[in-house]
Tab-separated table of C-alpha atoms in Angstrom:
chain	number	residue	atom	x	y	z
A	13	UNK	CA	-15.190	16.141	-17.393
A	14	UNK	CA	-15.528	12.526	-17.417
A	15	UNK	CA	-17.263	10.429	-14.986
A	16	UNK	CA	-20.143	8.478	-13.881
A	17	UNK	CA	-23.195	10.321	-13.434
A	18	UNK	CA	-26.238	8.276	-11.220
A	19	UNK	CA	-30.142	9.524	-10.925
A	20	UNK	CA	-32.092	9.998	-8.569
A	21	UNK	CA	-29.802	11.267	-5.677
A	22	UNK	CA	-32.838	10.633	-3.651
A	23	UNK	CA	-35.856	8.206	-4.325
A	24	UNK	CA	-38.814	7.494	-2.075
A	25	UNK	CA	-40.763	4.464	-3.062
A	26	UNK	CA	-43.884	3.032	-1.809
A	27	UNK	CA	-43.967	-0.665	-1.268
A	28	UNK	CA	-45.062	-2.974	-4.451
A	29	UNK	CA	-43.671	-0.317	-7.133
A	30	UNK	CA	-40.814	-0.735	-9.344
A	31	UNK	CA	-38.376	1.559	-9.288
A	32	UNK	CA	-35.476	2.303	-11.855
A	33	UNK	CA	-31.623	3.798	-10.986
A	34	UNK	CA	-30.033	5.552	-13.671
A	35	UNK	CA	-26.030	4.846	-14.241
A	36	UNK	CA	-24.191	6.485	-17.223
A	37	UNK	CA	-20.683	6.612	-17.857
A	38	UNK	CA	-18.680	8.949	-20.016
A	39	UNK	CA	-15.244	7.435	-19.628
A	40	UNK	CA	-15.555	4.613	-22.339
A	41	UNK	CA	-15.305	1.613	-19.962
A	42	UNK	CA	-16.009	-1.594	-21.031
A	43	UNK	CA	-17.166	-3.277	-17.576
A	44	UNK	CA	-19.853	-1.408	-15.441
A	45	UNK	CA	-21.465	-2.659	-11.924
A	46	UNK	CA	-23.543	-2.330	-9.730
A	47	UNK	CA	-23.161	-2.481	-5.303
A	48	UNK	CA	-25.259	-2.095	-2.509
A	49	UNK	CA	-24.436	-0.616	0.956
A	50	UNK	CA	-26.028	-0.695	3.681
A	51	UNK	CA	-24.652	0.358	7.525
A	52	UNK	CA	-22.203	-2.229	9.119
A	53	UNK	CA	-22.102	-4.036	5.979
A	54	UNK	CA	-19.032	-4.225	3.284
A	55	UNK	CA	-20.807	-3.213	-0.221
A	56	UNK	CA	-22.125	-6.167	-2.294
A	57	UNK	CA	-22.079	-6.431	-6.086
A	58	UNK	CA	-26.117	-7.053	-7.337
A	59	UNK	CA	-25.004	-7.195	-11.611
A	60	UNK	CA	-22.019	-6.669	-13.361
A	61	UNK	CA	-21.735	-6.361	-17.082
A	62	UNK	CA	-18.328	-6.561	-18.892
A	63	UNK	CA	-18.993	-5.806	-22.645
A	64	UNK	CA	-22.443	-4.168	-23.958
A	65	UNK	CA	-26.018	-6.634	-24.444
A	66	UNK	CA	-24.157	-8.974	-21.666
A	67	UNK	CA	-24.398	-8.804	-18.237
A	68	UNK	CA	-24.275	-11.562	-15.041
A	69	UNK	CA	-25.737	-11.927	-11.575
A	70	UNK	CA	-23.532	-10.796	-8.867
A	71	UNK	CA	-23.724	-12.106	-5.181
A	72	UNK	CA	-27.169	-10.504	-4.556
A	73	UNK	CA	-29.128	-9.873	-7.505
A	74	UNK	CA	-32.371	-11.543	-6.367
A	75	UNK	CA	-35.376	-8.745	-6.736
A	76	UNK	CA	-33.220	-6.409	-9.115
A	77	UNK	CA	-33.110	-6.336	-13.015
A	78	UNK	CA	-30.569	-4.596	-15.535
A	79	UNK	CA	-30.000	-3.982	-19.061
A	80	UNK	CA	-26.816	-2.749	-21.230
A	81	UNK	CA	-27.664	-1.315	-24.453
A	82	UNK	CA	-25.402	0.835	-24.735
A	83	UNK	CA	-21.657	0.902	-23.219
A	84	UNK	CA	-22.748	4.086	-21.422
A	85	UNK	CA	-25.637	2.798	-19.453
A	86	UNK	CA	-26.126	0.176	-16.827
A	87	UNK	CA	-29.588	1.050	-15.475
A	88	UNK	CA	-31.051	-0.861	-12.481
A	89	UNK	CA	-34.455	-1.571	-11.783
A	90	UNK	CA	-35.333	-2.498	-8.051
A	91	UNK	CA	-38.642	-4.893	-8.410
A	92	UNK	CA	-41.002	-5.375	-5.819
A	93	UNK	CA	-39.606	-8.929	-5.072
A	94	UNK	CA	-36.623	-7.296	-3.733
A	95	UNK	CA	-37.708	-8.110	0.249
A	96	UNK	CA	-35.532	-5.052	1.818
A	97	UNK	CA	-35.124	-2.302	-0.555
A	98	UNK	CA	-34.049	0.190	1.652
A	99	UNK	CA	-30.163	0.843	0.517
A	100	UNK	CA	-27.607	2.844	-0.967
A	101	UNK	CA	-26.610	2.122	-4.142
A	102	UNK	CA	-23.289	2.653	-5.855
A	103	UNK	CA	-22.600	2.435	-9.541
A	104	UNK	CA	-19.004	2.019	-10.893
A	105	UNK	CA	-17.135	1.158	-14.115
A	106	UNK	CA	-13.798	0.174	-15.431
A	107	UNK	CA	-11.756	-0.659	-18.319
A	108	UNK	CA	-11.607	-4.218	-17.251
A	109	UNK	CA	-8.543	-4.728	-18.202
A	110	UNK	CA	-5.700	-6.541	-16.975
A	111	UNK	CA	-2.935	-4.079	-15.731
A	112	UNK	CA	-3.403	-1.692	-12.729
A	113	UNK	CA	-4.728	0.570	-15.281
A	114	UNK	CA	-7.855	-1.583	-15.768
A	115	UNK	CA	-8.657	-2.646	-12.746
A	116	UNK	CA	-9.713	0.814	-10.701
A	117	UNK	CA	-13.013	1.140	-10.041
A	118	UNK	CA	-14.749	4.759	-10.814
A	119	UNK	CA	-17.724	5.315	-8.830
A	120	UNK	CA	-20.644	7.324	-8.998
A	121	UNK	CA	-22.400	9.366	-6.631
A	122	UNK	CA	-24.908	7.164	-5.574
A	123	UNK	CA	-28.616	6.855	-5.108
A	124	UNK	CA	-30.236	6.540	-2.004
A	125	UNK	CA	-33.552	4.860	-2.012
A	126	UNK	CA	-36.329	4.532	0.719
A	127	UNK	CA	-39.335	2.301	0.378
A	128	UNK	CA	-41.898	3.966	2.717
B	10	UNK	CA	-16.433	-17.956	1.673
B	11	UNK	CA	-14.643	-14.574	1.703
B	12	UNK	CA	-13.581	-12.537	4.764
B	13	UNK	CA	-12.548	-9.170	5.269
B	14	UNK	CA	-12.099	-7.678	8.786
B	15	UNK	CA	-10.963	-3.937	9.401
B	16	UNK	CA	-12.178	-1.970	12.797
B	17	UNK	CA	-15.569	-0.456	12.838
B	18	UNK	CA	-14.476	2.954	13.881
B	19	UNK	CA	-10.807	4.508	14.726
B	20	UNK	CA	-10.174	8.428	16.257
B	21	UNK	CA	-7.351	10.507	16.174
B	22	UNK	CA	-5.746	14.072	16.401
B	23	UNK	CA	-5.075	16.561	13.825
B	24	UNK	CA	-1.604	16.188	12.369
B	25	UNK	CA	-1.390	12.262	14.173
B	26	UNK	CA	-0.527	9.532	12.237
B	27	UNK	CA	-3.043	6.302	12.254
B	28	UNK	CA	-2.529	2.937	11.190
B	29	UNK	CA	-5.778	1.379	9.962
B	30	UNK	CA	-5.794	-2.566	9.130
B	31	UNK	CA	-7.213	-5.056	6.959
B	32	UNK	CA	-7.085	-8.874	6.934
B	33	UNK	CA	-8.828	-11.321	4.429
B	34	UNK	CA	-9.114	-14.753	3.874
B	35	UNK	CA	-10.338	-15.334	0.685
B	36	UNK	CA	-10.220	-18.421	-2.507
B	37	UNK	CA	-8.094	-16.116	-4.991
B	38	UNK	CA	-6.283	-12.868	-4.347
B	39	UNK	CA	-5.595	-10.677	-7.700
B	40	UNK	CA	-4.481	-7.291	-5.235
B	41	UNK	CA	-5.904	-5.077	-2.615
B	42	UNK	CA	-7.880	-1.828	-2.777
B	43	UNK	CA	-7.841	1.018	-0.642
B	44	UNK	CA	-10.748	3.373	-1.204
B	45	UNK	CA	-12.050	6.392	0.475
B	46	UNK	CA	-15.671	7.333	1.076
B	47	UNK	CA	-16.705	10.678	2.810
B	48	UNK	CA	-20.835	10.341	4.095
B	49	UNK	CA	-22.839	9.885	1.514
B	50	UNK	CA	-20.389	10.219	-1.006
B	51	UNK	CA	-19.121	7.905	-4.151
B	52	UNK	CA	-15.799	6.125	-2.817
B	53	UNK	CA	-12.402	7.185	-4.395
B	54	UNK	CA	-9.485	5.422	-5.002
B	55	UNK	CA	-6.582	5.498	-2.534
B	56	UNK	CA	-4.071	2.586	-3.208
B	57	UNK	CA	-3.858	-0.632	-5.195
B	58	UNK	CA	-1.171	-3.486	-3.778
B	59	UNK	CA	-1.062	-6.492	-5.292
B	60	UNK	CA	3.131	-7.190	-4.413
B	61	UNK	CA	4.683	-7.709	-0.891
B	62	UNK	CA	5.774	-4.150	0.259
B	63	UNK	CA	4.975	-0.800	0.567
B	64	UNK	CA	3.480	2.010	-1.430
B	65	UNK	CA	4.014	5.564	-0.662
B	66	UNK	CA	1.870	8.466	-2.255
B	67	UNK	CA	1.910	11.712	-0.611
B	68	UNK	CA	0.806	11.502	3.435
B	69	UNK	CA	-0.998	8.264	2.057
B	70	UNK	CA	0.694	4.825	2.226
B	71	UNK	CA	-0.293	1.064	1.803
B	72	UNK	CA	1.342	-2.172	2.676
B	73	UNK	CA	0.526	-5.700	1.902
B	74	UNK	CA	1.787	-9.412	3.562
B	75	UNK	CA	-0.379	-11.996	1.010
B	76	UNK	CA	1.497	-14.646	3.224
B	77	UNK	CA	0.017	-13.126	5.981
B	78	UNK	CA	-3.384	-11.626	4.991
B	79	UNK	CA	-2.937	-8.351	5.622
B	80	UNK	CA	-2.711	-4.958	4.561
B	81	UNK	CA	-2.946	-1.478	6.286
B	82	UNK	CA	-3.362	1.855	4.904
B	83	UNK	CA	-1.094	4.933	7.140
B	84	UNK	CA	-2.148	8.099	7.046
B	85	UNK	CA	0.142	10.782	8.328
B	86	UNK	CA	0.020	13.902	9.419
B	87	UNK	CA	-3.757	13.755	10.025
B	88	UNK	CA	-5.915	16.708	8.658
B	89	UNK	CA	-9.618	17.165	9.414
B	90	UNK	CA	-10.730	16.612	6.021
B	91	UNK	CA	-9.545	12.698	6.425
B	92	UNK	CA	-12.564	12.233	8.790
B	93	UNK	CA	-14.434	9.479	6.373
B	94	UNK	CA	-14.801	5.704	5.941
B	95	UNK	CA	-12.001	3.380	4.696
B	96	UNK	CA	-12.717	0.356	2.802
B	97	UNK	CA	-10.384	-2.404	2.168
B	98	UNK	CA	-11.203	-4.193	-1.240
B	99	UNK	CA	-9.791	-7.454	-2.433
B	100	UNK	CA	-10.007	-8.396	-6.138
B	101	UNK	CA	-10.897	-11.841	-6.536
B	102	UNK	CA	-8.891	-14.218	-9.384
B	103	UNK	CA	-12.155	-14.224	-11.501
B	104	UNK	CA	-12.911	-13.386	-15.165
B	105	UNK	CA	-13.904	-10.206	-14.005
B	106	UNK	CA	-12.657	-7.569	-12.242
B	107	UNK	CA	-14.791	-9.095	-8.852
B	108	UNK	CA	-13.959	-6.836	-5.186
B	109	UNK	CA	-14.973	-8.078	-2.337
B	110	UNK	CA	-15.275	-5.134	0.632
B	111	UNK	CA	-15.117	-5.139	4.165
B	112	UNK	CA	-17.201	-3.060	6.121
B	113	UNK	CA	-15.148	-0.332	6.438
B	114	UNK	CA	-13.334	1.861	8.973
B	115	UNK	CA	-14.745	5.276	10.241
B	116	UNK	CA	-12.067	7.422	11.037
B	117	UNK	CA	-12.606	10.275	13.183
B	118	UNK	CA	-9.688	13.742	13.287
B	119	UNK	CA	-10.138	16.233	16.264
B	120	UNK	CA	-8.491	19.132	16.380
């Protein structure tokens, strides 16, 4: 079945350590992001990366680093700069395309990290 | 800036109908989103509107004024399994496919 598989579910993290999310994406989209969500607030887009070896800052990205060297992954590293780690985060993809068809978002199951 | 405003938190009975809003002000509108998200759970696709008008799809409908900013998302014939966040999403007239969310509405079914 195709889909968007994220790892760790669960992370605990002490503070000062790097930590890396795993997104990968079997459904051969082109675009691939990355949100945050925390409670009372709308999700928030930290990267975004449209075709592979490309990717741009979203509205948050300060403290948070990605690559995309393949079209399947768009892994996320949360640095120790990044002041309030504490979150969930949400990966997604789409074709990126211009019709309806393109535009959905597919999301994956999240991972929910806690900086002790 | 962007805005987004839907209710916090909405309850209803089993086999009720419920109404639940959205209104944005934001620079660009390329359609609106409806997703789903049950606790701790990816979000799933509901609706897309991006037209004046309504959009039926099973007990599931969406309706959008973009002279108004506004949209709301009905829900008929309530079942317990509904009990889960709403988010309203509006795509942004970017080079990108860019949503911006609102905080989302918890909906609550009793029996």
């Amino acid at each position: 079945d195709g889909g968007i598989t994220q790892s760790p579910k669960y992370l605990f993290r002490k503070e000062g350590q790097n930590v890396t999310l795993s997104c990968e994406q079997n459904l051969n989209h082109d675009a691939m992001y990355w949100y945050r969500q925390d409670p009372g607030q709308g999700l928030r887009l930290i990267y975004y990366s449209q075709i592979v070896n490309d990717f741009q800052k979203g509205d948050i990205a300060e403290g948070y680093s990605v690559s995309r060297e393949k079209k399947e992954s768009f892994p996320l590293t949360v640095t120790s700069a990044q002041k309030n780690p504490t979150a969930f985060y949400l990966c997604a993809s789409n074709l990126n395309g211009r019709g309806m068809g393109g535009r959905e978002l597919f999301f994956g199951e999240g991972s929910r990290l806690t900086v002790l | 800036g962007q805005n987004i405003d839907q209710p916090t938190e909405m309850t209803a009975t089993e086999g009720a109908i419920v109404q639940i809003n959205c209104t944005y002000q934001t620079s660009g509108f390329n359609g609106l989103f409806w997703y789903q998200q049950h606790a701790g759970e990816a979000p799933t696709f509901l609706s897309y509107n991006v037209l004046d008008g309504l959009e039926e799809k099973g007990r599931f409908s969406s309706f959008l004024s973009r002279s108004k900013g506004y949209s709301y998302l009905l829900l008929k014939e309530l079942q317990m399994k509904d009990s889960a966040s709403y988010l309203c999403a509006v795509s942004l007239n970017t080079g990108f496919q860019k949503l911006v969310f609102g905080t989302g509405t918890r909906l609550l079914v009793s029996p």
